[in-house]
Amino acid sequence: MDLLALRCFQVVARHGHISRAAEELRVAQPSVSRTIARLEAELGVLLFDRRGRRIHLNDHGAAFLRRVDRALRELDDGKRELAELAQGGGRVTLATETLLTVTDLLARFRAAHPEVEIRVRQSSVDAMVRRLRTREVDLCVASQPLVGPGLVSEPLLREEVLLAVPEGHRLAGRDEVPVSELDGEPFVTPSRGHWQRVLAERLFAQAGVEPVIVCEGDEPGAVVNLVAAGMGVALLPAMARASEVRAPLRWVRLAEPGCHRELRLVRDGAAHHPAAARLFGAFAVHHFGRTATGV
């Protein structure tokens, strides 16, 4: 049993498919099959149930995978800790739902700590949890709760969510509107799973209204420009008012409780937390505390 065999087992277990695992590992499919067969022979038990081209972890495989995941995470943390010591400044890898949320934070951190290397991954909530578990990222900046054993979160910002409408819209002169007045209103929104969409669907359901989704996608940062272009209205965080757009917008409060978002910094409490990540986390808490956006 060696590390390559364990990593091969881990990848096959994740994909449930020999050929897909071989593609990720960049080796020939027969090599993956032989590695799994040798591992099972050494352990004296079958780890997978075979069903055609797909394979599924059995009870023995699931139990073994828990141990393998833990062992490989420890080894990966050890390598990162040594690399951190060798690099001096170190490196931090961050996942975020939208890049615009952290643009100013990244600029200020780089100016204050040029010795630290920063890598950023735009991710969905589900991908964030997976990337924390696999040590692909050190920290996540999330507007939705990340659920998982051992995950530790720290509040960064609580801000009001506003209704953005184009200039000349029927609601442009209002200070506040109830969600009930948005029935049938053309809406611009990120696709399902993004925090704005989750919030919007909750507010709509509570008010019993059905806005018309005229534009949806996976570029939340583009929503403000689409509203300015007259495509429709949108729910946007208060910090979006600082965004540069090609046409002016009007910002209207929604007369509903709970119309806010909470930005949190999340990490895996069981993982090695590099010095660079600790430095970035403390900087982020201070940054958002200093620039907290209200109305």
Short mmCIF file of N, CA, C and O in Angstrom, two decimals, residues 21 203 243 255:
data_model
loop_
_atom_site.label_atom_id
_atom_site.label_comp_id
_atom_site.label_asym_id
_atom_site.label_seq_id
_atom_site.Cartn_x
_atom_site.Cartn_y
_atom_site.Cartn_z
N ALA A 21 -12.10 8.55 -13.23
CA ALA A 21 -10.98 8.65 -12.29
C ALA A 21 -9.66 8.64 -13.04
O ALA A 21 -8.73 9.39 -12.72
N LEU A 203 -38.60 35.69 -0.02
CA LEU A 203 -39.44 36.87 0.12
C LEU A 203 -40.68 36.78 -0.76
O LEU A 203 -41.79 37.14 -0.34
N SER A 243 -20.84 50.42 -7.07
CA SER A 243 -20.40 49.91 -8.37
C SER A 243 -20.59 50.95 -9.46
O SER A 243 -21.54 51.74 -9.45
N ALA A 255 -39.96 46.82 2.39
CA ALA A 255 -40.61 46.88 3.70
C ALA A 255 -40.90 45.47 4.19
O ALA A 255 -42.06 45.08 4.41
#
